[in-house]
Coordinates of C-alpha atoms and ligand atoms in Angstrom, one line a residue:
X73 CA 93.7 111.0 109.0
X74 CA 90.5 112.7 109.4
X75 CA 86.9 111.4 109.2
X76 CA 85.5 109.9 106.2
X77 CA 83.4 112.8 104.0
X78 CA 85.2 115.5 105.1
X79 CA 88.4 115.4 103.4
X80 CA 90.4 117.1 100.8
X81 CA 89.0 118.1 96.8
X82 CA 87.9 115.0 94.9
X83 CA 90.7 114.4 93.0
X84 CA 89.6 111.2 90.9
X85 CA 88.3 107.8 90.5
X86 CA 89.5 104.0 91.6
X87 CA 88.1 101.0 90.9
X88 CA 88.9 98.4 93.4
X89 CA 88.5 94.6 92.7
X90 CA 88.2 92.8 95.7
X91 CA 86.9 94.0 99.5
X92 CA 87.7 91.7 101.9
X93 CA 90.3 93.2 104.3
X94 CA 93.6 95.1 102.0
X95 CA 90.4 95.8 99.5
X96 CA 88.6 98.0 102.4
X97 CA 92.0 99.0 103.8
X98 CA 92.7 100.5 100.8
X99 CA 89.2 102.2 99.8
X100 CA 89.6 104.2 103.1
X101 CA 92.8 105.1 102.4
X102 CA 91.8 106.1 99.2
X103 CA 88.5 108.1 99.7
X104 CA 91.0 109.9 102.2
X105 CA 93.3 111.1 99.7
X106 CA 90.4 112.9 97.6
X107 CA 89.5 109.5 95.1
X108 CA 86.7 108.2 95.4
X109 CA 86.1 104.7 95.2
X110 CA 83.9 101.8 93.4
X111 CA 84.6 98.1 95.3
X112 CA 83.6 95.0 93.4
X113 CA 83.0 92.1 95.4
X114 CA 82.6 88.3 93.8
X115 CA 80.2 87.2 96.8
X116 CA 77.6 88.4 99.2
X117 CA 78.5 87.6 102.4
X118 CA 81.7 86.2 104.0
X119 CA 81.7 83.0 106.0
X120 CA 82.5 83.0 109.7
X121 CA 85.9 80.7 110.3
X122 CA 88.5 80.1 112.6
X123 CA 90.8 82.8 111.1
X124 CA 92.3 85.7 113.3
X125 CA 95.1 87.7 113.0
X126 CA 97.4 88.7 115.6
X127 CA 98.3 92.4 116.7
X128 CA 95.7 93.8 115.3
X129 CA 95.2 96.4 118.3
X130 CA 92.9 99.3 119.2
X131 CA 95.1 102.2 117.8
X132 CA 95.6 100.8 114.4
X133 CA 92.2 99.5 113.7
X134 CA 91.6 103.9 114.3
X135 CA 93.8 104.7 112.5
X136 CA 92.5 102.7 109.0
X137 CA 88.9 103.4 110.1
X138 CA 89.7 107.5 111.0
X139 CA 87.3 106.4 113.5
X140 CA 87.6 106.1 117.3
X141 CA 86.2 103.3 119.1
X142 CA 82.3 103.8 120.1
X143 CA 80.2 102.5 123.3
X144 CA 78.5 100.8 120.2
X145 CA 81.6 99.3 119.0
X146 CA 83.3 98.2 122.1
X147 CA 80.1 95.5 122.5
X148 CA 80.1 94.9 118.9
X149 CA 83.5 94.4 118.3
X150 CA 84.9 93.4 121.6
X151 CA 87.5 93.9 124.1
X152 CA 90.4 96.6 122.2
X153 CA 93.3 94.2 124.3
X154 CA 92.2 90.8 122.6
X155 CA 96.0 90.3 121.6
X156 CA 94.3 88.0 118.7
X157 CA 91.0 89.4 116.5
X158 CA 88.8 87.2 114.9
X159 CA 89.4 88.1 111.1
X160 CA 85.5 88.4 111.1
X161 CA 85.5 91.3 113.9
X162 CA 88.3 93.3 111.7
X163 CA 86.2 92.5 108.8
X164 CA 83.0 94.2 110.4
X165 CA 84.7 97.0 112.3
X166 CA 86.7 97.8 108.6
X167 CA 83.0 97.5 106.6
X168 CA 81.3 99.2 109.4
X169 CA 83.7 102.6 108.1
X170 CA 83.3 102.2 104.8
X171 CA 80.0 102.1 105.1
X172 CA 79.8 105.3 106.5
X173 CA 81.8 107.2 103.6
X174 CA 80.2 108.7 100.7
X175 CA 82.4 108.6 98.6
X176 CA 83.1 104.8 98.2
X177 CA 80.7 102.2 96.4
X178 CA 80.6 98.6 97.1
X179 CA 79.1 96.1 95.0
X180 CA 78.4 92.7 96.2
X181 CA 77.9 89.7 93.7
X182 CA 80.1 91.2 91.2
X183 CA 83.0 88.8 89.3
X184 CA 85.1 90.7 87.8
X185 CA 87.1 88.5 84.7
X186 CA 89.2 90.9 83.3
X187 CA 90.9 94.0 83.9
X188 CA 92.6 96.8 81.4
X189 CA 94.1 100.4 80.8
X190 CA 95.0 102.6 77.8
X191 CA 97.0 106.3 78.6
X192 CA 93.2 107.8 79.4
X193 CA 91.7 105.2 82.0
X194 CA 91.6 102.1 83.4
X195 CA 88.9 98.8 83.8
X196 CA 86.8 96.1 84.8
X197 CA 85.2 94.0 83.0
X198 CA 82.1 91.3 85.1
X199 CA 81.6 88.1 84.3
X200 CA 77.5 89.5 83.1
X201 CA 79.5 92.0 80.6
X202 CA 79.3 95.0 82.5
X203 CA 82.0 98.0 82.4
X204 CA 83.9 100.0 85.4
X205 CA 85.8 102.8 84.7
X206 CA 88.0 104.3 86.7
X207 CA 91.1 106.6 86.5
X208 CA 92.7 103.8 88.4
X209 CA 92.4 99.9 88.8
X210 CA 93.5 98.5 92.3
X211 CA 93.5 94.6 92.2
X212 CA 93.1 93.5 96.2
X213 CA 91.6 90.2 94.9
X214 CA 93.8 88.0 96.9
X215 CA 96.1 85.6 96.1
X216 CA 94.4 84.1 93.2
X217 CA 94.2 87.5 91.5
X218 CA 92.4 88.4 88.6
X219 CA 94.5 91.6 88.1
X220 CA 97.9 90.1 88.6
X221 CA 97.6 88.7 85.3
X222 CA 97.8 91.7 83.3
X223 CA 99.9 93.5 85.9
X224 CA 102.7 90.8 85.9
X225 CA 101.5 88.4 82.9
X226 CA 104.8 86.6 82.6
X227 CA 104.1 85.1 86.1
X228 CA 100.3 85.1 87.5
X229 CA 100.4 82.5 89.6
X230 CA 101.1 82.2 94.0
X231 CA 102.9 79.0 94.2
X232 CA 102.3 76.0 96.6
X233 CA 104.3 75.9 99.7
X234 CA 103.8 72.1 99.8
X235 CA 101.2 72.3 103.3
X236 CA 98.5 72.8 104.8
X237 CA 96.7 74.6 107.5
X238 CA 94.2 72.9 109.4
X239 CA 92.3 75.4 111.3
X240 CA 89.3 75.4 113.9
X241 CA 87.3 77.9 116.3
X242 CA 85.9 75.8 119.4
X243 CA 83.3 77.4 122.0
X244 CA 84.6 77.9 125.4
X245 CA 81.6 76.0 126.6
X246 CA 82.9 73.1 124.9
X247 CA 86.1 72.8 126.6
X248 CA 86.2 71.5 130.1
X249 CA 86.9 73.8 132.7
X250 CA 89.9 72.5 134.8
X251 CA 92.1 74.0 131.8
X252 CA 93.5 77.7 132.2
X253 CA 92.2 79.7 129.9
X254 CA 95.1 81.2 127.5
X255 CA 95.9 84.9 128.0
X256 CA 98.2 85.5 124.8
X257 CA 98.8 82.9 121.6
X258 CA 100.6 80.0 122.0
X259 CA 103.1 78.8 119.5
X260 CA 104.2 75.0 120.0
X261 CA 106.3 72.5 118.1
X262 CA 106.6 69.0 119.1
X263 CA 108.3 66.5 116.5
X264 CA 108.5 69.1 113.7
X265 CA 104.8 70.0 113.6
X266 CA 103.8 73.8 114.5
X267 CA 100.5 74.6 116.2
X268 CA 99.2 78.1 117.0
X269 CA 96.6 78.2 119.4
X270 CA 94.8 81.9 120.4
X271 CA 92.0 83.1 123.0
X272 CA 89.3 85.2 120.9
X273 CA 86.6 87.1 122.2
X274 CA 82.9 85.1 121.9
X275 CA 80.8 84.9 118.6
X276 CA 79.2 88.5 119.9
X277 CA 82.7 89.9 120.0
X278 CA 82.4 90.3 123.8
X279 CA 85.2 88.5 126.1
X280 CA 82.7 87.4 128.8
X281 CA 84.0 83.8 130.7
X282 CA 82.1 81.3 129.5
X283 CA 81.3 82.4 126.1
X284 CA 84.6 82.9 124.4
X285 CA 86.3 81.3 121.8
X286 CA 89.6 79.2 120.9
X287 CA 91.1 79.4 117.6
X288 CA 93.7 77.1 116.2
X289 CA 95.9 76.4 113.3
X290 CA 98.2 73.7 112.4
X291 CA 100.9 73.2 110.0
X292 CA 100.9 69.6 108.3
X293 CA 103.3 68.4 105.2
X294 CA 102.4 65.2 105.3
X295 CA 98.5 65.2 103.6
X296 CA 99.6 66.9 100.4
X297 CA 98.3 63.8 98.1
X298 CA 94.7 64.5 99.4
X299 CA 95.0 68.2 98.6
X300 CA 96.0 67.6 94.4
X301 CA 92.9 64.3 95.0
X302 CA 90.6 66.6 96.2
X303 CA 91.8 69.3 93.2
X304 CA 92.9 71.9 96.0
X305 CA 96.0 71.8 94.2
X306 CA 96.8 71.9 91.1
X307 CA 100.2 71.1 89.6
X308 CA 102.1 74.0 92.1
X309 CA 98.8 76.3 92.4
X310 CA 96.2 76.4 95.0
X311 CA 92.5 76.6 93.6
X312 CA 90.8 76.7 96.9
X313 CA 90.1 75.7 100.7
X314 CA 89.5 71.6 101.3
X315 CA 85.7 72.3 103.4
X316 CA 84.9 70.7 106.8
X317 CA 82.4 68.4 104.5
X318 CA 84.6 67.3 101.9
X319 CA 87.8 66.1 104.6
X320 CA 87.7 62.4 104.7
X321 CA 86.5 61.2 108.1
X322 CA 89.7 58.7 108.5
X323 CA 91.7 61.9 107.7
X324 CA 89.5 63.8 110.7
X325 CA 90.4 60.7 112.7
X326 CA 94.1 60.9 112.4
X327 CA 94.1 64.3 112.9
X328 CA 92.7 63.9 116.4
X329 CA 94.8 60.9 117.1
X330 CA 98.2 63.3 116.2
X331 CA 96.9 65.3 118.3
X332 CA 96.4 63.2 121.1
X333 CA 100.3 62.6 121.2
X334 CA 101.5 66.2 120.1
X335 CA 99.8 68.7 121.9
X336 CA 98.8 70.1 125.1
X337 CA 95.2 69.5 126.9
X338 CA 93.7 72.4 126.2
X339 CA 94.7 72.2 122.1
X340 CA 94.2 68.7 122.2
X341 CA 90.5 69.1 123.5
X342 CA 89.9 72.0 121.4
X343 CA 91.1 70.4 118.3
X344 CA 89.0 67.0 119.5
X345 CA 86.1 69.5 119.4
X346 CA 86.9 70.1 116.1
X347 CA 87.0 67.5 114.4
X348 CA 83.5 65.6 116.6
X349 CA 81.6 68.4 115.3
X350 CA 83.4 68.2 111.5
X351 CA 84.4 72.0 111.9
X352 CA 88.1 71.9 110.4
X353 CA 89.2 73.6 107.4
X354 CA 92.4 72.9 105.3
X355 CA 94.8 76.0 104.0
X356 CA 96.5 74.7 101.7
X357 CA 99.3 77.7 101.7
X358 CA 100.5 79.7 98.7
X359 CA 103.5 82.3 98.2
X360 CA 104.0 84.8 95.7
X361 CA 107.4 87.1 95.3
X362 CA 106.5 89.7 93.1
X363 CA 108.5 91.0 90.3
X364 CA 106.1 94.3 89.8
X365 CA 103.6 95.8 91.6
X366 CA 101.9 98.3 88.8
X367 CA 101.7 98.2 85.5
X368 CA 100.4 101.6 83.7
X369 CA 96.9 102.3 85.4
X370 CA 97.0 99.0 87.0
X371 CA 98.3 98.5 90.9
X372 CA 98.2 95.1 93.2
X373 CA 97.7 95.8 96.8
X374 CA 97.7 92.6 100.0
X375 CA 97.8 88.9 98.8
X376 CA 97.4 90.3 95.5
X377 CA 100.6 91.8 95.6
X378 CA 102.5 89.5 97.8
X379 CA 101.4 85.9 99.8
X380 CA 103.8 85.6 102.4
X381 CA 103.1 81.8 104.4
X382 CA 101.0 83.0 107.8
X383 CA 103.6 81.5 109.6
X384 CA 105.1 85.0 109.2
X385 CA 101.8 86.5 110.8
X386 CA 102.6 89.6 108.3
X387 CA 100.4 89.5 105.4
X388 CA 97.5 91.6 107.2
X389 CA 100.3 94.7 108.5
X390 CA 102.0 94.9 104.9
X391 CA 98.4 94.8 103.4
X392 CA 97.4 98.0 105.4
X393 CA 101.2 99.6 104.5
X394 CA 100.2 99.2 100.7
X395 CA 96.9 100.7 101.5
X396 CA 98.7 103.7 103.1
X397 CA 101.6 103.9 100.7
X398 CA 99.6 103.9 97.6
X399 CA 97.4 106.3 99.0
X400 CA 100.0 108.7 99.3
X401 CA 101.8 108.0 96.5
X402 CA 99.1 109.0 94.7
X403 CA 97.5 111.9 96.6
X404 CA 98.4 114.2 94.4
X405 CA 96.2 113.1 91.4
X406 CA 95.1 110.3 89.3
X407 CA 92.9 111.8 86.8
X408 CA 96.0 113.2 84.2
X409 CA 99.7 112.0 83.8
X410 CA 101.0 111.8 87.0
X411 CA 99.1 109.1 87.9
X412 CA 101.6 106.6 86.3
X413 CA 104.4 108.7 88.3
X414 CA 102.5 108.2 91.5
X415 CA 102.1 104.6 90.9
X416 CA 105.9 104.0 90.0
X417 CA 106.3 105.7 93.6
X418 CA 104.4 103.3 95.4
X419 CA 106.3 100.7 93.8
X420 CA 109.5 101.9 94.7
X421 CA 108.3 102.0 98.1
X422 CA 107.0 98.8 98.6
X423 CA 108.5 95.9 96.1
X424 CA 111.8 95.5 98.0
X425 CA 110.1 95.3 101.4
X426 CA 107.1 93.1 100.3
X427 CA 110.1 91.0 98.8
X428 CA 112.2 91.0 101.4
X429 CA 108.8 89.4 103.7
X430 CA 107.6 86.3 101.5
X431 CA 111.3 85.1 100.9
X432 CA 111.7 85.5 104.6
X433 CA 108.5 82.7 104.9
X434 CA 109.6 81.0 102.3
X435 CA 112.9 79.4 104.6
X436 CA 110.6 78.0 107.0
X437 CA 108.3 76.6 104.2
X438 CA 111.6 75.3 102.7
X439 CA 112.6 73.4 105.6
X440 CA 109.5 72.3 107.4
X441 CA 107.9 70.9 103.4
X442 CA 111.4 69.5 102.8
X443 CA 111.2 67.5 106.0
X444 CA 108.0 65.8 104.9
X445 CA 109.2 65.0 101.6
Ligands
FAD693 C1 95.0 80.7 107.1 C2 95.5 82.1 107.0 C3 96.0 82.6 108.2 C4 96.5 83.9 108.3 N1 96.9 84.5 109.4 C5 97.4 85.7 109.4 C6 97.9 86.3 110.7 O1 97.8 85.7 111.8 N2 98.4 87.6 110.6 C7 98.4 88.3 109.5 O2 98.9 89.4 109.5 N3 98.0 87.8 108.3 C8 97.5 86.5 108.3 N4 97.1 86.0 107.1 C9 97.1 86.8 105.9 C10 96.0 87.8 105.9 O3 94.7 87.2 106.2 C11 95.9 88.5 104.5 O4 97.2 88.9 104.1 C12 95.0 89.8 104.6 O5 93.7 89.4 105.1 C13 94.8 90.4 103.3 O6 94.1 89.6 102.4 P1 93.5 90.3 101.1 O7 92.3 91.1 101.4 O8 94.6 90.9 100.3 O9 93.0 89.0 100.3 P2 91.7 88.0 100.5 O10 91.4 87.9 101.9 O11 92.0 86.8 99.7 O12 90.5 88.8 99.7 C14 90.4 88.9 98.3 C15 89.0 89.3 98.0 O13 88.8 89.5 96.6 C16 87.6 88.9 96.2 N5 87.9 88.5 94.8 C17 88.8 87.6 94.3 N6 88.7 87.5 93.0 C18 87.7 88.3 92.6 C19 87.2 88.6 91.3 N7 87.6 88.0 90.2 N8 86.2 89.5 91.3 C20 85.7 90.1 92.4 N9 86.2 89.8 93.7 C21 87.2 89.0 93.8 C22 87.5 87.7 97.1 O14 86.1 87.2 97.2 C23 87.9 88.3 98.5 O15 86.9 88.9 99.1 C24 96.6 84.7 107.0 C25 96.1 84.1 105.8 C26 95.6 82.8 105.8 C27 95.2 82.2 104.5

């Protein structure tokens, strides 16, 4: 792919709903392929947290961006060998592009409540009444999606996997130094509990020794009654995150206490970090098979599309694929006819293998919430 602005003949409009990463993925992709692009974004900023996602390296982060890695980006980003990013890094190196293109809009504090499409165009509709048309409508609005429901009405909803992910991001400086600082991500299990545990570059992306980070994440089946309590779930649907603020201290304090007898020093001290400074967060963790991936001028792309459980470490590589693949399927126009055509492509291409990747999560989630219950 070439830089952004100097590509092929406009060839037509998308709206996008949706730019956290598969949204901005697929806007580059996009503008690209000769459409430009309008992003609408529900909030304003996005909130730094202990998520990171693995193999996320160098080459591929040029290849979505068509942009190679600057002086500039190597201290704002960090080190291109961190085998783990921070998902905030990716975020800012994937804005940081879009950005620079002409030809995409992004709109910030924009809810969109409803989508739709007749033969001619397609449409969001805000939450303050206001209209975007576009010859296109791309819902990457995650996996509570606003779009799914009129792509795939008959089932809306990513299911509960029945557990949760605790994760945490501890300063280096907060870790005592007789322990050997990790070069790659652990993956442990210890009495049928899973931890992953990841080195990540410092909060100003550079890997200095002293100033870097730990990330962790922990599977639990055992604390789904405080998830429906605390109305994270709801019957088998996830509604949102459980916040550092609103986890129960004695729930903090058996956390810690599990992880005294489960876990290594180094992941015990980081989690004990943690949970002192009341900076945990609870995943509860959702997955969604998809039947359908388009409907008319309507097209899901990432967690929109699919929610595989992390534990598959997928979800962020199949989001870029869809970005691509639509792309492409679509290159050759969206303004007439053969933009349903171009859709149906991407479909073909992409429903068996996004399938194929949540049901292969879904057996671990079988087994390790089935042990719990
Ligand atoms: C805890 C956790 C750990 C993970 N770890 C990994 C990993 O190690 N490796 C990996 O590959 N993947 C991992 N994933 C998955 C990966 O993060 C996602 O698949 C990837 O980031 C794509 O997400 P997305 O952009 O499709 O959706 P999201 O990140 O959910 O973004 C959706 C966006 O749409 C916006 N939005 C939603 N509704 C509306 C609306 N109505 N109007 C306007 N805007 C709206 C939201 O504000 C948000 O910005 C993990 C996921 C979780 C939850």
């Amino acid at each position: 792919m070439g830089p952004a602005g100097d590509g092929p003949e406009r060839r037509g409009s998308a709206v996008i709903v949706g730019a956290s990463l598969s949204g901005l993925m697929t806007a580059l992709a996009l503008s690209r392929a000769g459409v430009d692009v309008t992003m609408l974004e529900r909030v304003d900023s996005f909130p730094r947290t202990g998520a990171s996602l693995g193999s996320v390296h160098e080459g591929l982060l040029e290849r979505i961006t068509g942009r190679k890695r600057s002086d500039q980006d190597a201290t704002a980003y960090g080190p291109s060998s961190a085998p783990v990013q921070t998902w905030t890094a990716v975020h800012r190196r994937l804005r940081a592009a879009v950005d620079a293109d002409p030809h995409i809009e992004l709109r910030h504090s924009t809810f969109v409540e409803s989508v739709g499409h007749d033969t001619h165009a397609a449409w969001a509709t805000t939450a303050d009444g206001e209209v975007f048309r576009g010859d296109v409508l791309i819902g990457a609005d995650g996996h509570r999606s606003v779009v799914r429901r009129s792509v795939s009405p008959d089932k809306p909803d990513a299911t509960f996997a029945g557990y949760v992910l605790w994760i945490g991001l501890t300063d280096e400086s907060a870790i005592p130094s007789r322990h050997r600082w990790p070069l790659d991500m652990d993956i442990l299990s210890n009495r049928g509990s899973y931890l992953f545990g990841y080195p990540l570059p410092g909060r100003d992306g550079a890997a200095v020794p002293g100033t870097r980070q730990l990330g962790w994440g922990w599977f639990d089946a055992s604390r789904n009654e405080l998830l429906r309590t605390t109305g994270c779930v709801v019957g088998d649907v996830v509604h949102h995150s459980l916040a550092s603020a609103d986890i129960p201290e004695t729930t903090l304090r058996q956390l810690a206490a599990e992880a005294g007898e489960l876990w290594p020093a180094l992941w015990r001290d980081a989690i004990f970090d943690c949970v002192d400074r009341h900076a945990v967060i609870g995943t509860p963790i959702a997955e969604y098979v998809p039947d359908r991936l388009v409907n008319g001028r309507l097209a899901l792309v990432g967690d929109a599309a699919h929610v595989p459980t992390p534990m598959t470490g997928s979800g962020f590589g199949a989001s870029l694929d869809d970005a691509e693949a639509i792309a492409a399927s679509i290159a050759a126009g969206v303004r007439g006819s053969e933009v349903a055509q171009g859709l149906r492509t991407y479909e073909n291409k992409r429903l068996g293998v996004v399938q194929a990747m949540v049901r292969s999560g879904q057996q671990f989630s079988r087994a390790f919430a089935g042990q719990a219950a």
